[in-house]
Amino acid sequence: MPHPHLDAAGHPRPQLIRDPDWRDLGGPWEFAHDDEDRGRAGRWMDPATSAPFTGTVTVPYPPESAASGVADTGFHPVLWYRRTIDVTRPAAGRRLLLHFGAVDHRAEVWLNGRPVGQHEGGHTGFTCDLTDAIDRDGEQTVVVRAEDQPLDAAQPRGKQDWRRDPHVIWYHRTSGIWQPVWLEEVPAEHISLVHWTPEVAHARVRCRLRLGHWPQRPLTVTVRLTRGERLLAEQRTLIEGQEAEFDVAVSALRHGQDLDDLLWSPERPQLVDAVVELRDAAEDTPVDRVASYLGLRDIGWDDGVFLLNHKPYFLRFALQQGYWPASHLSASADELRRDVELAKEIGLNGLRVHQKIEDPRFLYWADRLGLLLWEEMPSAYTFGAQTVERVVAEWTEAVSRDLGHPSIVAWVPVNESWSVPNPALVPAQRHFMDALYHLTKALDPSRPAVSNDGWEISAADIWGVHDYTQHGDVLRKRYGHASLRQGELAEQWPGAKRLTLDGVRHQGQPVVLSEFGGATFEPAEGAEWFGYDTVATKEDFAERLADLVAAAVDSGLAGFCYTQFTDTEQETNGLLTPDRQPKIPVAELRAILTRTRA
């Protein structure tokens, strides 16, 4: 099998790669808006129906964006896509799968007029089995209907604006297909998911895998872990259902003096290659084989300190919106890689991906190059049963998809009480926040989770505080006292909301200034939103940034997250411009952001 890292670099699903090669379906698709929602009744999914498809869109860029070739930012709640693909019917015992990285918000898919799949949730992927709808060798017609209601406040939408034009801190929408679409032929009995959870202190890795369906015969799975030419582990176990979870012993982790050669960190992002092979238990013949990778590292917290590999680790983050001027939430593999490289070049060791479930290719580069990430659920903006159902379903998919990435070190299901505006007064809203925390910990107990980042803290392994004062001396007063590590906050109300809810007790959680700063300079003339403050020159900007970062570093905080990584539409408070140019020289940015305690 080819080296997994080489294959993973451009693969839309980097932690599960299978031979033969996948086929990318990006590029031009036929396209139509359906503002009056007539497509179903008009049978637009039938191959013979051609009249509505008068436009062309470049997939996987959203039609609101310039990169799509459509560039229509108006309200168009229903979108239709169509493409012809040339395929050969799979041989007996084989299946042909069509994968979608993300379609915002609700998707239905047909092949040759036959329904093959549907999915709700605009930030996570899904798969359609095309096999039984292939009626001949040769050209087949794929049709996708996407529905994204712009005024639906119960729909998880993150920073996508519900108004016609962007306002304050919300941006142009991203509707329809916005992550890769690809074809893959697989065995009928195949591996559909692989997760890795390292437990360094116990010298083992927990492997969880899922099959495409319940096995029809006894199967075994063999896991082989290597670091370069070094074999770290090889283990075989019996599969007794559609899912299996088992521990793989890594005896090399017991050698305390040898750990640095194996452990993953931003400074040494060492990855372990994995091959997972499914075999017929009776005949011992191969059934399926995939390549994957993992990072050996432990995440923890104690006595107010964030721990990486059981050692204190100060977090130097920026808030990452994951937005590009020409393509909105979508991006090419090169653009995703470049953001990781830039974050490291300017001295950051992490990004808090804000209100977005990021493309797995971005997570791969964070794993490969060494960048810590917080993953955050895009918020809805009203509370009710529909919000609860949607967020729980999509967040479960997101955590389940991404928990094998070593770069992800925290989960954030709610930000700043968005969708839960009164958790102190409405018990159901606090129950929802706390339930999301406990759901996250049930899915992945290995990482910290934060039920509500910013304020009104309830169940949380990290206390994230948002404070946009523009004065370093104020930050020092609020967070510079020794008792902060014991959870004693100098002010309960540094902003519009109280920091902790009634009954919340500190139990060693780190306090992180998870949003601060936000100053801008050279705002666009007539812009509605500049930032949390405006400075006149680059020199003033550097001075303000240095003052705030120094105060955060000198305090009792466990880390900081500066707002924000890049300018994004009218929110012009980034360290970089929208086209990823540093606002002050890289060396100066790096010196400020890597400052150590005085």
PDB file of N, CA and C in Angstrom, residues 264-266 269 316-317 339-341 343-344 348-351 362-363 365-373 406-408:
ATOM      1  N   TRP A 264       3.334  13.109  19.870  1.00  0.00           N
ATOM      2  CA  TRP A 264       2.910  14.188  18.971  1.00  0.00           C
ATOM      3  C   TRP A 264       2.758  15.479  19.762  1.00  0.00           C
ATOM      4  N   SER A 265       3.218  16.571  19.196  1.00  0.00           N
ATOM      5  CA  SER A 265       3.021  17.913  19.758  1.00  0.00           C
ATOM      6  C   SER A 265       3.190  18.913  18.626  1.00  0.00           C
ATOM      7  N   PRO A 266       2.773  20.177  18.805  1.00  0.00           N
ATOM      8  CA  PRO A 266       3.013  21.174  17.755  1.00  0.00           C
ATOM      9  C   PRO A 266       4.492  21.335  17.418  1.00  0.00           C
ATOM     10  N   PRO A 269       5.393  17.242  15.479  1.00  0.00           N
ATOM     11  CA  PRO A 269       4.132  16.588  15.064  1.00  0.00           C
ATOM     12  C   PRO A 269       4.373  15.239  14.402  1.00  0.00           C
ATOM     13  N   ARG A 316      -1.497  29.409  22.774  1.00  0.00           N
ATOM     14  CA  ARG A 316      -1.356  30.671  22.046  1.00  0.00           C
ATOM     15  C   ARG A 316      -2.179  30.533  20.765  1.00  0.00           C
ATOM     16  N   PHE A 317      -3.441  30.929  20.834  1.00  0.00           N
ATOM     17  CA  PHE A 317      -4.400  30.686  19.765  1.00  0.00           C
ATOM     18  C   PHE A 317      -4.856  32.002  19.131  1.00  0.00           C
ATOM     19  N   ASP A 339      -3.294  28.071   5.595  1.00  0.00           N
ATOM     20  CA  ASP A 339      -3.724  28.657   6.867  1.00  0.00           C
ATOM     21  C   ASP A 339      -3.000  28.018   8.048  1.00  0.00           C
ATOM     22  N   VAL A 340      -2.801  26.709   8.006  1.00  0.00           N
ATOM     23  CA  VAL A 340      -2.053  26.042   9.071  1.00  0.00           C
ATOM     24  C   VAL A 340      -0.608  26.542   9.082  1.00  0.00           C
ATOM     25  N   GLU A 341       0.008  26.641   7.914  1.00  0.00           N
ATOM     26  CA  GLU A 341       1.385  27.117   7.837  1.00  0.00           C
ATOM     27  C   GLU A 341       1.509  28.538   8.360  1.00  0.00           C
ATOM     28  N   ALA A 343      -0.437  30.147  10.503  1.00  0.00           N
ATOM     29  CA  ALA A 343      -0.623  30.195  11.962  1.00  0.00           C
ATOM     30  C   ALA A 343       0.688  29.863  12.671  1.00  0.00           C
ATOM     31  N   LYS A 344       1.384  28.857  12.198  1.00  0.00           N
ATOM     32  CA  LYS A 344       2.652  28.483  12.818  1.00  0.00           C
ATOM     33  C   LYS A 344       3.744  29.532  12.551  1.00  0.00           C
ATOM     34  N   LEU A 348       1.743  31.162  16.498  1.00  0.00           N
ATOM     35  CA  LEU A 348       0.642  30.514  17.205  1.00  0.00           C
ATOM     36  C   LEU A 348       0.909  29.020  17.329  1.00  0.00           C
ATOM     37  N   ASN A 349       0.397  28.407  18.399  1.00  0.00           N
ATOM     38  CA  ASN A 349       0.425  26.940  18.485  1.00  0.00           C
ATOM     39  C   ASN A 349      -0.966  26.334  18.332  1.00  0.00           C
ATOM     40  N   GLY A 350      -1.975  27.187  18.044  1.00  0.00           N
ATOM     41  CA  GLY A 350      -3.302  26.651  17.858  1.00  0.00           C
ATOM     42  C   GLY A 350      -4.274  27.655  17.271  1.00  0.00           C
ATOM     43  N   LEU A 351      -5.404  27.140  16.804  1.00  0.00           N
ATOM     44  CA  LEU A 351      -6.518  27.957  16.324  1.00  0.00           C
ATOM     45  C   LEU A 351      -7.802  27.443  16.946  1.00  0.00           C
ATOM     46  N   PHE A 362      -8.235  20.193   6.225  1.00  0.00           N
ATOM     47  CA  PHE A 362      -7.619  21.156   7.136  1.00  0.00           C
ATOM     48  C   PHE A 362      -7.141  20.453   8.405  1.00  0.00           C
ATOM     49  N   LEU A 363      -7.968  19.538   8.924  1.00  0.00           N
ATOM     50  CA  LEU A 363      -7.577  18.796  10.126  1.00  0.00           C
ATOM     51  C   LEU A 363      -6.329  17.966   9.839  1.00  0.00           C
ATOM     52  N   TRP A 365      -3.844  18.692   7.804  1.00  0.00           N
ATOM     53  CA  TRP A 365      -2.640  19.534   7.827  1.00  0.00           C
ATOM     54  C   TRP A 365      -2.312  20.003   9.235  1.00  0.00           C
ATOM     55  N   ALA A 366      -3.312  20.228  10.065  1.00  0.00           N
ATOM     56  CA  ALA A 366      -3.040  20.541  11.468  1.00  0.00           C
ATOM     57  C   ALA A 366      -2.360  19.363  12.159  1.00  0.00           C
ATOM     58  N   ASP A 367      -2.818  18.154  11.851  1.00  0.00           N
ATOM     59  CA  ASP A 367      -2.165  16.948  12.381  1.00  0.00           C
ATOM     60  C   ASP A 367      -0.733  16.845  11.873  1.00  0.00           C
ATOM     61  N   ARG A 368      -0.572  17.039  10.578  1.00  0.00           N
ATOM     62  CA  ARG A 368       0.711  16.773   9.916  1.00  0.00           C
ATOM     63  C   ARG A 368       1.769  17.813  10.266  1.00  0.00           C
ATOM     64  N   LEU A 369       1.358  19.087  10.341  1.00  0.00           N
ATOM     65  CA  LEU A 369       2.310  20.173  10.565  1.00  0.00           C
ATOM     66  C   LEU A 369       2.412  20.582  12.026  1.00  0.00           C
ATOM     67  N   GLY A 370       1.420  20.200  12.839  1.00  0.00           N
ATOM     68  CA  GLY A 370       1.489  20.458  14.272  1.00  0.00           C
ATOM     69  C   GLY A 370       0.812  21.739  14.696  1.00  0.00           C
ATOM     70  N   LEU A 371      -0.517  21.711  14.799  1.00  0.00           N
ATOM     71  CA  LEU A 371      -1.288  22.867  15.256  1.00  0.00           C
ATOM     72  C   LEU A 371      -2.460  22.358  16.083  1.00  0.00           C
ATOM     73  N   LEU A 372      -2.609  22.882  17.291  1.00  0.00           N
ATOM     74  CA  LEU A 372      -3.736  22.500  18.140  1.00  0.00           C
ATOM     75  C   LEU A 372      -5.008  23.182  17.648  1.00  0.00           C
ATOM     76  N   LEU A 373      -6.137  22.506  17.801  1.00  0.00           N
ATOM     77  CA  LEU A 373      -7.423  23.041  17.361  1.00  0.00           C
ATOM     78  C   LEU A 373      -8.480  22.850  18.432  1.00  0.00           C
ATOM     79  N   PRO A 406      -5.304  13.999  16.144  1.00  0.00           N
ATOM     80  CA  PRO A 406      -4.538  14.434  17.319  1.00  0.00           C
ATOM     81  C   PRO A 406      -4.527  15.937  17.513  1.00  0.00           C
ATOM     82  N   SER A 407      -4.737  16.706  16.446  1.00  0.00           N
ATOM     83  CA  SER A 407      -4.701  18.171  16.566  1.00  0.00           C
ATOM     84  C   SER A 407      -5.861  18.714  17.389  1.00  0.00           C
ATOM     85  N   ILE A 408      -6.999  18.037  17.385  1.00  0.00           N
ATOM     86  CA  ILE A 408      -8.168  18.539  18.138  1.00  0.00           C
ATOM     87  C   ILE A 408      -7.964  18.255  19.609  1.00  0.00           C
TER      88      ILE A 408
END
